[in-house]
PDB file of C-alpha atoms in Angstrom:
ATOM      1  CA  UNK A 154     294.608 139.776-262.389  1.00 41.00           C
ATOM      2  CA  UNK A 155     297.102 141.669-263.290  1.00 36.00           C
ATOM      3  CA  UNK A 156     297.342 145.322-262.482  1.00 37.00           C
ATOM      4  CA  UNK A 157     300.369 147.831-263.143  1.00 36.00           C
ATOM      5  CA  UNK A 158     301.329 150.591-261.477  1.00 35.00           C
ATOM      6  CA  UNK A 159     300.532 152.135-264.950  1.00 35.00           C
ATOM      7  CA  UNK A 160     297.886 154.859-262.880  1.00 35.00           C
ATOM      8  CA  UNK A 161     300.713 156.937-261.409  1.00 36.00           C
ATOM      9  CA  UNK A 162     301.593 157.505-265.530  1.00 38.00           C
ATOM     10  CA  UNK A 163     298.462 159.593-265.300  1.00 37.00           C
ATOM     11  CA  UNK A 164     300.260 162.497-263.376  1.00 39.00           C
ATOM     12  CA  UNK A 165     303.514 161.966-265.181  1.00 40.00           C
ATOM     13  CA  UNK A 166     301.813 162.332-268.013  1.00 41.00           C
ATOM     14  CA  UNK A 167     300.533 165.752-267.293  1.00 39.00           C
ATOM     15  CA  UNK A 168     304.243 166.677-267.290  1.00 43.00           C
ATOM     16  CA  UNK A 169     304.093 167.149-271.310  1.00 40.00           C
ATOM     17  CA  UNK A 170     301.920 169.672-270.285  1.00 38.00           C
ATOM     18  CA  UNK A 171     302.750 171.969-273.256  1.00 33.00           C
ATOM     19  CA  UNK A 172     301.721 169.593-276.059  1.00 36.00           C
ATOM     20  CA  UNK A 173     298.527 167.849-274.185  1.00 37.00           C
ATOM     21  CA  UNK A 174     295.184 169.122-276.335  1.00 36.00           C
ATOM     22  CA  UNK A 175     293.519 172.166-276.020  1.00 36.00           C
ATOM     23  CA  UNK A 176     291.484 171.336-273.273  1.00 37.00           C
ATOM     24  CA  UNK A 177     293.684 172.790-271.424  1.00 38.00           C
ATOM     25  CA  UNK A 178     293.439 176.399-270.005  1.00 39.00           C
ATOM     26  CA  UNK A 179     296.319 178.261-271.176  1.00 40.00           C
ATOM     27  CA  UNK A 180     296.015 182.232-270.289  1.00 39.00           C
ATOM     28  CA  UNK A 181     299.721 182.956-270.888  1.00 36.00           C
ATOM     29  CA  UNK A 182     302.763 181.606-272.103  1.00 35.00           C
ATOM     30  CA  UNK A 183     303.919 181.149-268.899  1.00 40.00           C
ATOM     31  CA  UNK A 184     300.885 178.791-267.726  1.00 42.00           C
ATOM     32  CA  UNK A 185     301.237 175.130-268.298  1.00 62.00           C
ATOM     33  CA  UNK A 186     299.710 172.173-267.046  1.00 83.00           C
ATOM     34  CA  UNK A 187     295.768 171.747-266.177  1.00 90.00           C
ATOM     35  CA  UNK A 188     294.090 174.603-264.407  1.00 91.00           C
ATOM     36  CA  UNK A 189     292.464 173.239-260.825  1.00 88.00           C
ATOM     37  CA  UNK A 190     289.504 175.730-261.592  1.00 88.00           C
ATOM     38  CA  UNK A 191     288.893 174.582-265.095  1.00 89.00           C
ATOM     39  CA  UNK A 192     285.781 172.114-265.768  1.00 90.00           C
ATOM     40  CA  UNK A 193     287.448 170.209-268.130  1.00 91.00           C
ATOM     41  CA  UNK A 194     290.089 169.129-265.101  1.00 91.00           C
ATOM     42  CA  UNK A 195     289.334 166.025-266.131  1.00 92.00           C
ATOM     43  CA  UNK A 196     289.495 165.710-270.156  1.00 93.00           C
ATOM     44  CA  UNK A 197     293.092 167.505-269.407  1.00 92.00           C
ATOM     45  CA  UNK A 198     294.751 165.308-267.216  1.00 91.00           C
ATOM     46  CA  UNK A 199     293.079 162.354-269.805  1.00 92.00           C
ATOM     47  CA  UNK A 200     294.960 164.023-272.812  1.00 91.00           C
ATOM     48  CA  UNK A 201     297.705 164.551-271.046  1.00 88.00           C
ATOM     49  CA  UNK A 202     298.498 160.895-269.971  1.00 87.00           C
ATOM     50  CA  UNK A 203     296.981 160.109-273.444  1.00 90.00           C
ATOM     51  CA  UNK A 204     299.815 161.657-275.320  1.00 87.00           C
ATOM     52  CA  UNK A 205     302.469 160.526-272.604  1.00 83.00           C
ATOM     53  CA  UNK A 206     301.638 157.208-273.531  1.00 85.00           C
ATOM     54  CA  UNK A 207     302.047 157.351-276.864  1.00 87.00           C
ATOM     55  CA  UNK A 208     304.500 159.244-276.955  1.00 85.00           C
ATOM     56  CA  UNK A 209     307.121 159.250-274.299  1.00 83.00           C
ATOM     57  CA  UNK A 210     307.375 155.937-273.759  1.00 90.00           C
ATOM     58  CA  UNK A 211     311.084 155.864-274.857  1.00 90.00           C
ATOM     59  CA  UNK A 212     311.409 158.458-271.478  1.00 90.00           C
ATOM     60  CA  UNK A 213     312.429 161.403-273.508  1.00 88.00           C
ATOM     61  CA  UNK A 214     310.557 164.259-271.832  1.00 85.00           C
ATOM     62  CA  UNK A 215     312.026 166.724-273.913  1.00 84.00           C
ATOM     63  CA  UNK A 216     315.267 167.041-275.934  1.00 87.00           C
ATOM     64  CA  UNK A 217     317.666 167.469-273.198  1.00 87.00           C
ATOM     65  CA  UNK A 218     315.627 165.611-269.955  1.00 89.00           C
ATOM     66  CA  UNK A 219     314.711 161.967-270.006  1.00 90.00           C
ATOM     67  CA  UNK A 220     313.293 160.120-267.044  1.00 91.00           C
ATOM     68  CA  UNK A 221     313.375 155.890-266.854  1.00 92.00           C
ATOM     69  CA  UNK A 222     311.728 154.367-270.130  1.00 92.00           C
ATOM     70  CA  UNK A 223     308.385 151.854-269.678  1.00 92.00           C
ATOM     71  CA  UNK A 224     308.032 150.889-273.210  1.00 94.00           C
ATOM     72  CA  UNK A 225     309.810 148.214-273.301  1.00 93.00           C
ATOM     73  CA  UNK A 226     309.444 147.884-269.556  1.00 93.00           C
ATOM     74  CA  UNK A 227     312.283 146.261-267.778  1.00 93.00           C
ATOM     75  CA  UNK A 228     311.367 143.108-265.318  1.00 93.00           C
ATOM     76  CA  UNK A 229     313.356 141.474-262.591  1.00 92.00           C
ATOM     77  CA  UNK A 230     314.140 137.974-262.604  1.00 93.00           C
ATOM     78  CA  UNK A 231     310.927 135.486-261.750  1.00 92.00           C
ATOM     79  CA  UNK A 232     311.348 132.340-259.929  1.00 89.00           C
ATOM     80  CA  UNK A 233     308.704 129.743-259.797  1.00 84.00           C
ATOM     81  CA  UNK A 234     309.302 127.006-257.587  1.00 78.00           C
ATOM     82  CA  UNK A 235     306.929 123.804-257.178  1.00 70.00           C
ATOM     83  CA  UNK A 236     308.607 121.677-254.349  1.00 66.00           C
ATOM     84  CA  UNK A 237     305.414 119.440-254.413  1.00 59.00           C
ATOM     85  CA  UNK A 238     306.226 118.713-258.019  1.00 64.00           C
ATOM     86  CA  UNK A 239     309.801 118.606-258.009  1.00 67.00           C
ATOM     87  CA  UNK A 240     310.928 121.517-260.057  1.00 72.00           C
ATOM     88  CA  UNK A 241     312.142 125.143-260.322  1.00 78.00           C
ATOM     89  CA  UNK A 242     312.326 127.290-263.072  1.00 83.00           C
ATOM     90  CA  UNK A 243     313.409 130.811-263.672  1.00 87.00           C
ATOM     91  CA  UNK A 244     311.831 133.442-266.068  1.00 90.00           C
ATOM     92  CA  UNK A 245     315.051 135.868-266.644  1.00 92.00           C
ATOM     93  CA  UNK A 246     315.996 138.607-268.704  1.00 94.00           C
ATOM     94  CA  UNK A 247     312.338 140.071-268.967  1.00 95.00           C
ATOM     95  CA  UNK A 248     310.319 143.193-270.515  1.00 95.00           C
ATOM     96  CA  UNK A 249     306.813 143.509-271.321  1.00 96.00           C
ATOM     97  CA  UNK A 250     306.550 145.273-274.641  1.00 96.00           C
ATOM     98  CA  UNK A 251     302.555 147.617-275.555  1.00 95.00           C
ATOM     99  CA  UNK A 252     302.216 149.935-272.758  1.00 93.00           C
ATOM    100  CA  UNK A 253     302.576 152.542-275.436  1.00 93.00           C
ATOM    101  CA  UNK A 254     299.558 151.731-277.071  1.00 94.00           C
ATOM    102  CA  UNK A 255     297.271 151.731-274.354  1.00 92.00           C
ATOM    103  CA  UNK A 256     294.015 153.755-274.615  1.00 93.00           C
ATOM    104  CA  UNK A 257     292.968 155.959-271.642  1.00 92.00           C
ATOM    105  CA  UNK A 258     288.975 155.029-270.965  1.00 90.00           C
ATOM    106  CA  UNK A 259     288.116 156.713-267.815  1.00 89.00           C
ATOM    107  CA  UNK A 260     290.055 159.508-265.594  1.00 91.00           C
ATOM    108  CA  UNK A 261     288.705 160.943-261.999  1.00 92.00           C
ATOM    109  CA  UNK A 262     290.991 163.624-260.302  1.00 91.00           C
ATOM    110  CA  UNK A 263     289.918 164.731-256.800  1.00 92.00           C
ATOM    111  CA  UNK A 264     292.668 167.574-255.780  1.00 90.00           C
ATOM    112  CA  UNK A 265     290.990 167.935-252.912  1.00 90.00           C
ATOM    113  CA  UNK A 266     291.581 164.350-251.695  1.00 93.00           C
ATOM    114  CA  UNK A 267     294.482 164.065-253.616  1.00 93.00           C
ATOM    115  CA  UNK A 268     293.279 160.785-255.179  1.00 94.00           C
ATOM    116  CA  UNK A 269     293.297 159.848-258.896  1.00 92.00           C
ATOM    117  CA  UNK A 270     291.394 156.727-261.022  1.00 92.00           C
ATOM    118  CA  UNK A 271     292.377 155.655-263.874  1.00 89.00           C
ATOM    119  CA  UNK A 272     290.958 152.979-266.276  1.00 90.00           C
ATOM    120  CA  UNK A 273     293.453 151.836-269.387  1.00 89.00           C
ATOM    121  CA  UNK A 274     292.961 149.433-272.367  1.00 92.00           C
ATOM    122  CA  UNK A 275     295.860 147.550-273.638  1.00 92.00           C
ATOM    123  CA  UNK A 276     295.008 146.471-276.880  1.00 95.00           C
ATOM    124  CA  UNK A 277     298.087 143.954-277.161  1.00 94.00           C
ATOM    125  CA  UNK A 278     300.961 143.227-274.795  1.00 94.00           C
ATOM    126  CA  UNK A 279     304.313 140.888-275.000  1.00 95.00           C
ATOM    127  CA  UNK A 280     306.051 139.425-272.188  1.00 95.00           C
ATOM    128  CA  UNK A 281     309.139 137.984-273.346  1.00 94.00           C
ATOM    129  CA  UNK A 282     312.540 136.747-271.734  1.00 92.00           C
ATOM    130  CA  UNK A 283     314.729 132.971-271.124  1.00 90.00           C
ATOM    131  CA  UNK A 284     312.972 129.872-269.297  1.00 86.00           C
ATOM    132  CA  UNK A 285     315.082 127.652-267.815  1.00 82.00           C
ATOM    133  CA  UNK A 286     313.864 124.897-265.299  1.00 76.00           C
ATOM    134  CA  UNK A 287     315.553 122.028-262.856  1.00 73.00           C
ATOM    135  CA  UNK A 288     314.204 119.227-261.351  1.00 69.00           C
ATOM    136  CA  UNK A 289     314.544 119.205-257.311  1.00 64.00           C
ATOM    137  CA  UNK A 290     315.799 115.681-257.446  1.00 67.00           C
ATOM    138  CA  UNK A 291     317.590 114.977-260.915  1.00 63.00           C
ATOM    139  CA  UNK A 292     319.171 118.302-260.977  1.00 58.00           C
ATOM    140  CA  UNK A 293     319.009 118.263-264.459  1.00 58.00           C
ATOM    141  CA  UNK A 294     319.019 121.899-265.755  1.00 57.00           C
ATOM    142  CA  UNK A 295     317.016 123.014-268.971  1.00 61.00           C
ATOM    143  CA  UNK A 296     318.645 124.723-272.082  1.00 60.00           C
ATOM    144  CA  UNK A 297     317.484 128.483-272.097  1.00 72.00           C
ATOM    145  CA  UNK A 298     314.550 128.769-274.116  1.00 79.00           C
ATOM    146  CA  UNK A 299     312.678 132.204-275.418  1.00 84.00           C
ATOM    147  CA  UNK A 300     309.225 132.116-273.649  1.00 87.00           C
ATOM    148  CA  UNK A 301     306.790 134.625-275.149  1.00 90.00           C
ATOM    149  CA  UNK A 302     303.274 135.289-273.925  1.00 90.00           C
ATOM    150  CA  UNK A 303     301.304 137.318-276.088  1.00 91.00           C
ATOM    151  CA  UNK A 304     298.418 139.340-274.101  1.00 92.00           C
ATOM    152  CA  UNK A 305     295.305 140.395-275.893  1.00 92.00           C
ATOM    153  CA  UNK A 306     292.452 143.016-274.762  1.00 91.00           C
ATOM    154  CA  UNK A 307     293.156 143.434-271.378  1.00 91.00           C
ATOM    155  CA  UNK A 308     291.459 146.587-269.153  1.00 87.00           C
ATOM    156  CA  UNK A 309     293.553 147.750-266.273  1.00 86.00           C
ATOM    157  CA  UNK A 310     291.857 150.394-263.341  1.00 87.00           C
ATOM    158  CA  UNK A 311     294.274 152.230-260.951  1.00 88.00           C
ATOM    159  CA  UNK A 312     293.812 154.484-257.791  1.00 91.00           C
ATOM    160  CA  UNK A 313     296.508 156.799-256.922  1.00 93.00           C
ATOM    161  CA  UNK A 314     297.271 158.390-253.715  1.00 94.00           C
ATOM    162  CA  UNK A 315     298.820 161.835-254.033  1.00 94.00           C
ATOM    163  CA  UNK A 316     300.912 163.763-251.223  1.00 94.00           C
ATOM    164  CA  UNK A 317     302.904 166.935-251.646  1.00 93.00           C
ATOM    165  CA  UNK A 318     306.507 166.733-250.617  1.00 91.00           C
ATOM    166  CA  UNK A 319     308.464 169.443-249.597  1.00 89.00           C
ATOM    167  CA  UNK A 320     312.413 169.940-250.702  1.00 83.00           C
ATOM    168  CA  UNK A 321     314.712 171.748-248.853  1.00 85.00           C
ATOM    169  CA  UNK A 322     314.435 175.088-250.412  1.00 87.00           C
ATOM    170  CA  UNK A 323     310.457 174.949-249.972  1.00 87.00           C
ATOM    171  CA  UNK A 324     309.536 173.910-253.207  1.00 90.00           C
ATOM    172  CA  UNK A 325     306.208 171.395-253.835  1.00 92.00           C
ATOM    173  CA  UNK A 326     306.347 168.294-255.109  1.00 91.00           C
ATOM    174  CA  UNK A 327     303.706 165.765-256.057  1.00 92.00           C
ATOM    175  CA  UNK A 328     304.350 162.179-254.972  1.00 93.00           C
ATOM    176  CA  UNK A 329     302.078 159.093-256.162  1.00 92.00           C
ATOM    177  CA  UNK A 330     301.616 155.872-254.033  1.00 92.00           C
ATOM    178  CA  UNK A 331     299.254 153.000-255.935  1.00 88.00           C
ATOM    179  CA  UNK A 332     296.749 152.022-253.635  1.00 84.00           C
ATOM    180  CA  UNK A 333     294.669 149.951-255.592  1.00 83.00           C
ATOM    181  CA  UNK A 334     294.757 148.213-258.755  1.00 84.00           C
ATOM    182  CA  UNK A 335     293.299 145.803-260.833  1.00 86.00           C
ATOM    183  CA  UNK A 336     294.087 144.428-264.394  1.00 80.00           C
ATOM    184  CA  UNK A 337     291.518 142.475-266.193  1.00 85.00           C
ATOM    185  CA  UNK A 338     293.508 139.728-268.741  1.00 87.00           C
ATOM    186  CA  UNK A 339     292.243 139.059-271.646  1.00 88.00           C
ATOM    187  CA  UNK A 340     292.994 136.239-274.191  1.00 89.00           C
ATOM    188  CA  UNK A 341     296.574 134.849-274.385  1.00 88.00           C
ATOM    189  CA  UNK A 342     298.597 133.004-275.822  1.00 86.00           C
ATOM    190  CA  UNK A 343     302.541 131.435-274.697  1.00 83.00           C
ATOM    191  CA  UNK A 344     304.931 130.674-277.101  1.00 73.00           C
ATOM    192  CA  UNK A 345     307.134 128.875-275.896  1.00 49.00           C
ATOM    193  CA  UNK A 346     309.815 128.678-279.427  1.00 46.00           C
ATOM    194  CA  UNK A 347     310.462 124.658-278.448  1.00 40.00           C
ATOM    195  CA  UNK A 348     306.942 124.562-279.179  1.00 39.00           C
ATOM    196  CA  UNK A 349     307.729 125.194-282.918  1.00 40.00           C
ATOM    197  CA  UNK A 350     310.382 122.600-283.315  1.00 38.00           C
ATOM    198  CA  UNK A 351     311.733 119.441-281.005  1.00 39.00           C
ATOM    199  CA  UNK A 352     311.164 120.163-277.420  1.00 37.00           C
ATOM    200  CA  UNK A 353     314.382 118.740-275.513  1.00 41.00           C
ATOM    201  CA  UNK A 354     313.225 115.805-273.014  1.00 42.00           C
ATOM    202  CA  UNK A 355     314.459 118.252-269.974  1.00 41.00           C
ATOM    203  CA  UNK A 356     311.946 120.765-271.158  1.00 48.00           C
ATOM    204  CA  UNK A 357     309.247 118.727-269.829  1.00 52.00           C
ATOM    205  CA  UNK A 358     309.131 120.914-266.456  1.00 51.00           C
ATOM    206  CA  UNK A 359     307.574 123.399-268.408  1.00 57.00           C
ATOM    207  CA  UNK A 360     304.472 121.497-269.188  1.00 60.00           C
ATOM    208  CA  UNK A 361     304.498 120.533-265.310  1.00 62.00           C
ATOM    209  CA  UNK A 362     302.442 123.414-264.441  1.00 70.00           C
ATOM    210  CA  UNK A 363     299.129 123.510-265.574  1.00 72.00           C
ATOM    211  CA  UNK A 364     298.851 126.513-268.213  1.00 75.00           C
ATOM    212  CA  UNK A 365     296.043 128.214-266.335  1.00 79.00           C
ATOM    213  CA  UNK A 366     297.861 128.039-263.064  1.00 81.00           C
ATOM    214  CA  UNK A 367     301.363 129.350-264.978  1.00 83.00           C
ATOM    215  CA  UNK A 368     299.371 132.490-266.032  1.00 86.00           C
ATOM    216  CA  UNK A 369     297.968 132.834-262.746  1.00 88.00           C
ATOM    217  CA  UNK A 370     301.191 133.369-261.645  1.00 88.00           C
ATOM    218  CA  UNK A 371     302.392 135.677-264.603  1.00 89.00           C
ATOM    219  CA  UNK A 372     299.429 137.728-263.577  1.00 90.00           C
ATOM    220  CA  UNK A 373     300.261 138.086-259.542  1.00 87.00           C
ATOM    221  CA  UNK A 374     303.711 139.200-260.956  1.00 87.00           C
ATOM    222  CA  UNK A 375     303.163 141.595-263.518  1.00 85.00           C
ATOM    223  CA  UNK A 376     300.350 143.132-261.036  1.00 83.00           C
ATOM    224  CA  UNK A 377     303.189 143.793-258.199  1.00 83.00           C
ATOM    225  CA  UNK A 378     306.194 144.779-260.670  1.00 83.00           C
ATOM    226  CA  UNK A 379     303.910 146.892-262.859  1.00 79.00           C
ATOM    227  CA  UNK A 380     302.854 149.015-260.120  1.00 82.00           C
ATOM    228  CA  UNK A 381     306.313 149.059-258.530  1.00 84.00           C
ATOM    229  CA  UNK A 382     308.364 150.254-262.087  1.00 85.00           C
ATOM    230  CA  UNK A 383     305.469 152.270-263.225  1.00 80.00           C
ATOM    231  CA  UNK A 384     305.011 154.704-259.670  1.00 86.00           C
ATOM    232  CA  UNK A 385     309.059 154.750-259.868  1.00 90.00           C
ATOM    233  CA  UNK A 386     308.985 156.371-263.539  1.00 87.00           C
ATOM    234  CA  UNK A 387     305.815 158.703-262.363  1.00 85.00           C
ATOM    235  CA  UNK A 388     307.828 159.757-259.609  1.00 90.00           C
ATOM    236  CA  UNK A 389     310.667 160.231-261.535  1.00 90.00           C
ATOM    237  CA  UNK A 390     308.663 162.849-263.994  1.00 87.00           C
ATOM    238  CA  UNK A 391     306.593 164.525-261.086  1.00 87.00           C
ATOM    239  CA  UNK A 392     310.174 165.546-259.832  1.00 88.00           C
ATOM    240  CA  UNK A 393     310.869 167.834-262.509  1.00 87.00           C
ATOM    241  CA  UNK A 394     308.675 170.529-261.598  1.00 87.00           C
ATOM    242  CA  UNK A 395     306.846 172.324-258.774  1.00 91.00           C
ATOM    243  CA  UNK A 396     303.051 170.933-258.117  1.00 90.00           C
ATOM    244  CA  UNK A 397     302.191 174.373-259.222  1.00 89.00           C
ATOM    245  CA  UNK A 398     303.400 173.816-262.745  1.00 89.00           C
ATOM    246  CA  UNK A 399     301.297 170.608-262.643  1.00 88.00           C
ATOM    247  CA  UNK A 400     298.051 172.023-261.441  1.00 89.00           C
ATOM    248  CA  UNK A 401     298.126 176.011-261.723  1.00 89.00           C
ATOM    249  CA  UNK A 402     295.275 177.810-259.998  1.00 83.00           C
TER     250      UNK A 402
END
């Protein structure tokens, strides 16, 4: 099923370090982040990714630095092709709308291995873009139509991979790499806008694929871009500061 690279958010997330809850240890002004000593390591690094969630998804970090948005989330291009049925179509122009309202169930940080779970809920996503489809032999191209597929209760758990980087004036940086991942899908529901009113004749290489097998598909795809697009935007944020800011002693 599914799974999204949404885990390496976790860390990102502790880059809003100032305005995560007060589980965090905070023994000066000059101390951000989540203390490594601290035995709510754990509850901080949840708040943190918690609030980025919510709250950053438009990837405005603060006033004056932004890092890639994920809510919407930008998609590449999809092509499914089924030479055994004669047909291709292509799922264009795509973003997956509801990361922002995901709830954080379940963190584990181990600095020690550098490794990080994380378990999400997303109440309610929406993949939309244009379908088009051809048939192999007829060549007969589809009109574009708006294909939406509405995603309902789905529970997504992520293992990160953490290594420290070093830039050429010494300072450490935090890198994520998804190892693992693994989306559970819950209820959906396409809407395919044709559906509503006359479906063209041409449009019939839509219902060539059998629905379960079309979301099978959805699924392998959002599981590889979501982790891809989500560890580039985590990267993006553990960039801004030192590993020290992240995780002070």
């Amino acid at each position: 099923m599914v799974s999204s690279g949404v885990c390496i958010l976790l860390l990102l997330a502790s880059l809003q370090l100032a305005l995560t809850a007060p589980t965090r240890r905070k023994q000066d002004s000059d101390v951000l982040g989540c203390s490594r000593s601290s035995p709510d390591l754990d509850d901080c690094v949840t708040n943190s990714i918690q609030h980025f969630f919510n709250f950053m998804a438009s990837g405005k970090i603060t006033p004056k630095i932004s890092v890639t948005p994920f809510d919407p989330l930008l998609l590449p291009n999809m092509t499914i092709s089924q030479e055994a049925k004669g047909f291709r179509a292509v799922y264009n122009n795509r973003y997956l709308i509801g990361l922002k309202n995901s709830f954080v169930q379940d963190t584990s940080l181990d600095l020690d291995k550098m490794e990080l779970t994380l378990t999400l809920l997303m109440p309610a996503l929406e993949l939309l873009g244009m379908y088009s489809a051809e048939s192999l032999e007829q060549h007969e191209e589809s009109e574009n139509s708006i294909l939406t597929i509405s995603i309902r209760s789905s529970t997504v758990k992520f293992l990160a991979k953490g290594e420290i980087k070093k830039t050429p004036t010494g300072v450490e940086h935090l890198q994520l790499n998804l190892t693992e991942s693994d989306l559970a899908m819950g209820p959906y529901v396409i809407n395919d806008l044709d559906h509503t009113t006359h479906i063209p004749q041409v449009n019939r290489h839509f219902n060539s694929i059998p629905r379960v097998d079309f979301i099978r598909l959805i699924e392998k795809d959002l599981r590889v871009q979501l982790s891809s697009r989500l560890q580039f935007v985590a990267n993006e944020v553990l960039a801004l500061a030192p590993f020290q800011r992240f995780f002070p002693v």
